[in-house]
XYZ file of C-alpha atoms in Angstrom:
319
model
C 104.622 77.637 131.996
C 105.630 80.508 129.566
C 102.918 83.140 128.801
C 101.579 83.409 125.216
C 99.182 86.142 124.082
C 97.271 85.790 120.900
C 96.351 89.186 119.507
C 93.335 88.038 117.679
C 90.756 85.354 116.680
C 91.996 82.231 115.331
C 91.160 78.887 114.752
C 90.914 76.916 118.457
C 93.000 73.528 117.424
C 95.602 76.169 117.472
C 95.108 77.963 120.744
C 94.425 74.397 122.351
C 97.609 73.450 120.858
C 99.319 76.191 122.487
C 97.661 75.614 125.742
C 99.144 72.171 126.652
C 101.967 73.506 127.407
C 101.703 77.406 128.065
C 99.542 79.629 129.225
C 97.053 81.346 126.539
C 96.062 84.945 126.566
C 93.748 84.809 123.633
C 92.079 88.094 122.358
C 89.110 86.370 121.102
C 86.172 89.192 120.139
C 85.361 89.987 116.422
C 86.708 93.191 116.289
C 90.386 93.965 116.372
C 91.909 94.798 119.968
C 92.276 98.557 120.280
C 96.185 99.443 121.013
C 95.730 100.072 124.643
C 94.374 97.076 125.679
C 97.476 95.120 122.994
C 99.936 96.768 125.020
C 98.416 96.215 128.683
C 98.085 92.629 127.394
C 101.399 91.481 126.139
C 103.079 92.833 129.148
C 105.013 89.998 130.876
C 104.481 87.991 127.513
C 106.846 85.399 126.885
C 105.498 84.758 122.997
C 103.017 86.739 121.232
C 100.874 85.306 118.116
C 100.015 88.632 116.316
C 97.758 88.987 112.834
C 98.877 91.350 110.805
C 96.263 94.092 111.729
C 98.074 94.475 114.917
C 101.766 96.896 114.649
C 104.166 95.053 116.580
C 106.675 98.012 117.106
C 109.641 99.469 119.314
C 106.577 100.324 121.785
C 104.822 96.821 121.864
C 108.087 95.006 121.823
C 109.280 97.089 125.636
C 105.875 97.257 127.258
C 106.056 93.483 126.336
C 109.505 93.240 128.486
C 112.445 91.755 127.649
C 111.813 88.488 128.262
C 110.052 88.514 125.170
C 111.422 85.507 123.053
C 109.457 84.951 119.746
C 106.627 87.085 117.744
C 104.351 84.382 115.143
C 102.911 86.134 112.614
C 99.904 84.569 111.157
C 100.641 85.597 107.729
C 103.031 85.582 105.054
C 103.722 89.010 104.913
C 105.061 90.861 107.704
C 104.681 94.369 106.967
C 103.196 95.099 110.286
C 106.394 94.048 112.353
C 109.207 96.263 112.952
C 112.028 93.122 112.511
C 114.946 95.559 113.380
C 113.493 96.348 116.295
C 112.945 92.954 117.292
C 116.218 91.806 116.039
C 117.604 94.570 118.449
C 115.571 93.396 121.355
C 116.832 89.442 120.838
C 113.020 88.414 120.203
C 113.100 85.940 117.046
C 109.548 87.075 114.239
C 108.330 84.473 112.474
C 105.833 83.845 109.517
C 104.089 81.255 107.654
C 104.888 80.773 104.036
C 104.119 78.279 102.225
C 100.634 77.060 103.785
C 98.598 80.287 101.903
C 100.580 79.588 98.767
C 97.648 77.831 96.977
C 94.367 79.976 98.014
C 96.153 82.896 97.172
C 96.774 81.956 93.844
C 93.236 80.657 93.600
C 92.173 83.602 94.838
C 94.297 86.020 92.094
C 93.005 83.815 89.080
C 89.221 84.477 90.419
C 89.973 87.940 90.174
C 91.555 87.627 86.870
C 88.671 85.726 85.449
C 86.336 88.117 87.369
C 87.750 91.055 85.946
C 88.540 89.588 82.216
C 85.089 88.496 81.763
C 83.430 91.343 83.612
C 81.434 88.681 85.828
C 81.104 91.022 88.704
C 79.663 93.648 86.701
C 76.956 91.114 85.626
C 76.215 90.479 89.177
C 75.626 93.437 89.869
C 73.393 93.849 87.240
C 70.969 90.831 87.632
C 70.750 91.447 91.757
C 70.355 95.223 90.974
C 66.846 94.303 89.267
C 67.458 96.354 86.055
C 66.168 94.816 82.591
C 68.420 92.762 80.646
C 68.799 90.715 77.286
C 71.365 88.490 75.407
C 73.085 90.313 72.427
C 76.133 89.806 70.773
C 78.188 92.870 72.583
C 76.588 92.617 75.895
C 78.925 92.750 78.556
C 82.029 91.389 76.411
C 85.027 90.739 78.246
C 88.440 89.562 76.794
C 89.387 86.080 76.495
C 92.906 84.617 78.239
C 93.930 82.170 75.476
C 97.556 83.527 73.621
C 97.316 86.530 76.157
C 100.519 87.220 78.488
C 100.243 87.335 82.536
C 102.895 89.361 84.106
C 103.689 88.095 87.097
C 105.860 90.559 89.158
C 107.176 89.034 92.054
C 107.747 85.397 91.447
C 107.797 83.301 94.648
C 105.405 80.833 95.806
C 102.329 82.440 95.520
C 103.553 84.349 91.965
C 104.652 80.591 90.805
C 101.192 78.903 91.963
C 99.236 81.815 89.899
C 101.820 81.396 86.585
C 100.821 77.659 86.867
C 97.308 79.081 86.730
C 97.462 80.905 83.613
C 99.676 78.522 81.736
C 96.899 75.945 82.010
C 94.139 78.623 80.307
C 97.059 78.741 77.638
C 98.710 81.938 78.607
C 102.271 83.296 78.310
C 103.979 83.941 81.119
C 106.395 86.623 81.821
C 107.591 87.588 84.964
C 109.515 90.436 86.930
C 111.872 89.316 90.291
C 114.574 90.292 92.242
C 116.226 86.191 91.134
C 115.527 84.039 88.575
C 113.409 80.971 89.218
C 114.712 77.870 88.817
C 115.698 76.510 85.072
C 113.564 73.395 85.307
C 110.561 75.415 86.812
C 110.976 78.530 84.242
C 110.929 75.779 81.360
C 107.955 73.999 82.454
C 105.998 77.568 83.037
C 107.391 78.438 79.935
C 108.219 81.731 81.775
C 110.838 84.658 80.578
C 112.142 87.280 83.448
C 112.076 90.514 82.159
C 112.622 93.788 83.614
C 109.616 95.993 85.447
C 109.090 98.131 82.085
C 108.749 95.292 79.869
C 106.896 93.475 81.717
C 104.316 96.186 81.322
C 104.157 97.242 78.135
C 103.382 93.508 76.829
C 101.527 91.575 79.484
C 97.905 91.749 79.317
C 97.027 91.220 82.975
C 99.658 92.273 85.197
C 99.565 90.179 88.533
C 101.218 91.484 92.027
C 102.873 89.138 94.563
C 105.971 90.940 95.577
C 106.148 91.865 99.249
C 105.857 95.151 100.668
C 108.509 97.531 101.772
C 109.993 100.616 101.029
C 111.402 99.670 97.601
C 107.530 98.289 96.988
C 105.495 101.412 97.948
C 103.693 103.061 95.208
C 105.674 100.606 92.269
C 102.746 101.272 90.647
C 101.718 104.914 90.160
C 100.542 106.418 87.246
C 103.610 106.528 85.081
C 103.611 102.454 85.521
C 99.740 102.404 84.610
C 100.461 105.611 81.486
C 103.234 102.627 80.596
C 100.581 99.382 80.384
C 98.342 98.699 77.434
C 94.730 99.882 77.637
C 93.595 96.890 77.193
C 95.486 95.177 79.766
C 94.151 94.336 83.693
C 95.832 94.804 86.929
C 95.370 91.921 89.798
C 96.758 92.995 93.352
C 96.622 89.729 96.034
C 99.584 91.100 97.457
C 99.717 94.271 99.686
C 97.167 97.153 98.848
C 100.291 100.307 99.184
C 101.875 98.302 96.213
C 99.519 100.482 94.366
C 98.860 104.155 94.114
C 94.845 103.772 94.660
C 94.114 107.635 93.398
C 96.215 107.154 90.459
C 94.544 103.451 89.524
C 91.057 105.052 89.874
C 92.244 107.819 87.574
C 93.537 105.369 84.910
C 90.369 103.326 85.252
C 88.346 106.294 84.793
C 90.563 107.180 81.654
C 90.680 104.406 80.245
C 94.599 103.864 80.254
C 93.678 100.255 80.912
C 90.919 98.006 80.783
C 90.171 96.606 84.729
C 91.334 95.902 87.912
C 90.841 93.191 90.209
C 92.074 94.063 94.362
C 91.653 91.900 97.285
C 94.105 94.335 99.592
C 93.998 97.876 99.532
C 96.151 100.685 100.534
C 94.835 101.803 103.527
C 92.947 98.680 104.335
C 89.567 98.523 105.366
C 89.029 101.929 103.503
C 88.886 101.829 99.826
C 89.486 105.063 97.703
C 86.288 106.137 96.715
C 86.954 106.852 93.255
C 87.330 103.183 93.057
C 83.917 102.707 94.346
C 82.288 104.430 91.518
C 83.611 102.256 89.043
C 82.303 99.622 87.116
C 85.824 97.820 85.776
C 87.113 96.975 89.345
C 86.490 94.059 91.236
C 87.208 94.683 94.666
C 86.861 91.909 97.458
C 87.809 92.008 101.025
C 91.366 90.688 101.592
C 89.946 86.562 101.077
C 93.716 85.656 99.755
C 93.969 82.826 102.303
C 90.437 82.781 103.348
C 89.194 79.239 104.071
C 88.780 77.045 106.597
C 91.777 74.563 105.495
C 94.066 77.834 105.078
C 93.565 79.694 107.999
C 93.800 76.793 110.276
C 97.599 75.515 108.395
C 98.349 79.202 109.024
C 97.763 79.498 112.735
C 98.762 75.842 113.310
C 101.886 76.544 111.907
C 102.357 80.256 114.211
C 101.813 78.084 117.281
C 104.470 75.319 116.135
C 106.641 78.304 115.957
C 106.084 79.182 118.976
C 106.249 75.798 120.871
C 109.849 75.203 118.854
C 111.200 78.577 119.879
C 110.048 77.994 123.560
C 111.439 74.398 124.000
C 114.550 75.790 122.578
C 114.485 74.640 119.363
C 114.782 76.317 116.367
C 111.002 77.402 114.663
C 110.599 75.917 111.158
C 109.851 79.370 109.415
C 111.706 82.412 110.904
C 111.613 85.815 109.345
C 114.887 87.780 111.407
């Protein structure tokens, strides 16, 4: 039996999957495992299932040993793996795509909506106890009907959230490395423009590109000086995306209208000039957070790992 350590909670159909036919190492406490005990752990490990709050680097990858064979992600993105390094070491990462797609999306048009209509702000007001009463400016939002999402970063997710807007009757535009398909373009109705476009005319401004170099800080405070001030900014992708003192600046300012984050850039802590405002909705990372979800998504990270340890090739690799 090969030797699989699991670097974090997840659901148990998928550890009990895992465990006919290897033996489990499951970290299973409700905080994260400190870095020490990671490393102690995955030594001798023949597959580890990581989450992405654990870095699986150079150093995790040889105290591991090299009869490492596969690291499962149980996420989409993989920011948190070094894949050279594992690419360099033989040891196959993988991910899972595709299962998230549909939460996320729900989740991005929840903050659009939240932010839009300034429901979190009324919330806040009714639990906060303070007086209230119905006039014909209180608490207006903006409506979404004739209004233009930019979606920057058009793959699953980016395509699920278009789909989204288009049935509350908005135009879609959207920013990407490719096009999208003809037949799926026509049916959004959706035009790929360039970054600078896209933000001078969309009126929310939606992020699902992945994170990397090229992605860090793509939206500073030229990019926000550049967007309309009435326009909103949703983030369900990866919090360093965005340049968290500059977007509290332009909230403060004014520059635009709201802002809607579920990740943050450097996740659990929140900038607190963010904190003190009123037009941001900020929620913590529930992209992919329900039951259905998060059990597809470590379901799928153990099938990776059977396939990869019976030799077979796993359904979703990233390297």
């Amino acid at each position: 039996m090969s030797r699989v350590v699991v670097t974090g909670r997840v659901p148990e159909a998928a550890l009990e999957k895992l465990r006919t036919e290897h033996e489990v190492d499951a970290w299973e406490a409700p905080e994260s495992i400190g870095r020490e005990e990671l490393l102690r752990r995955v030594e001798g490990a023949d597959a580890v299932v990581s989450l992405l709050t654990e870095r699986i680097d150079a150093e995790l990858l040889d105290a591991a040993g090299p009869q490492l064979k596969v690291v499962a992600n149980v996420a989409v993105g993989y920011d948190n793996i070094d894949v050279p390094a594992c690419t360099e070491r033989g040891v196959l990462a993988t991910n899972t795509p595709g299962v998230l797609t549909e939460a996320t999306a729900d989740i991005a048009f929840g903050l659009i909506l939240s932010t839009t209509r300034r429901l979190a702000e009324g919330e806040r007001l009714i639990r906060s106890g303070q007086a209230w009463k119905w006039g014909m400016f209180f608490l207006l939002g903006s409506s979404l009907q004739g209004k233009t999402l930019g979606v920057v970063g058009m793959g699953g997710i980016g395509r699920a959230t278009a789909r989204r807007a288009k049935a509350f009757g908005m135009e879609i535009v959207y920013q990407s490395r490719s096009e999208i398909d003809p037949a799926t373009a026509a049916n959004l109705g959706a035009r790929r423009v360039d970054l600078a476009e896209l933000l001078a005319i969309s009126d929310v401004v939606s992020l699902h590109c992945p994170y990397g170099q090229a992605t860090h800080h793509l939206i500073g405070a030229g990019q926000l000086a550049a967007m309309k001030d009435s326009a909103y900014l949703i983030n369900t992708a990866r919090g360093p995306i965005i340049d968290e003192a500059a977007l509290a600046s332009a909230l403060r300012e004014g520059q635009i209208a709201g802002a809607g984050l579920d990740v943050f850039e450097k996740e659990p802590d929140v900038h607190p000039g963010l904190l003190e405002l009123e037009n941001v909705v900020l929620v913590p990372h529930l992209g992919s957070a329900t039951v259905e979800t998060r059990t597809a998504m470590a379901m799928l990270a153990a099938d990776n790992v059977l396939a990869l340890l019976s030799g077979e090739q796993p359904a979703t690799p990233i390297n």
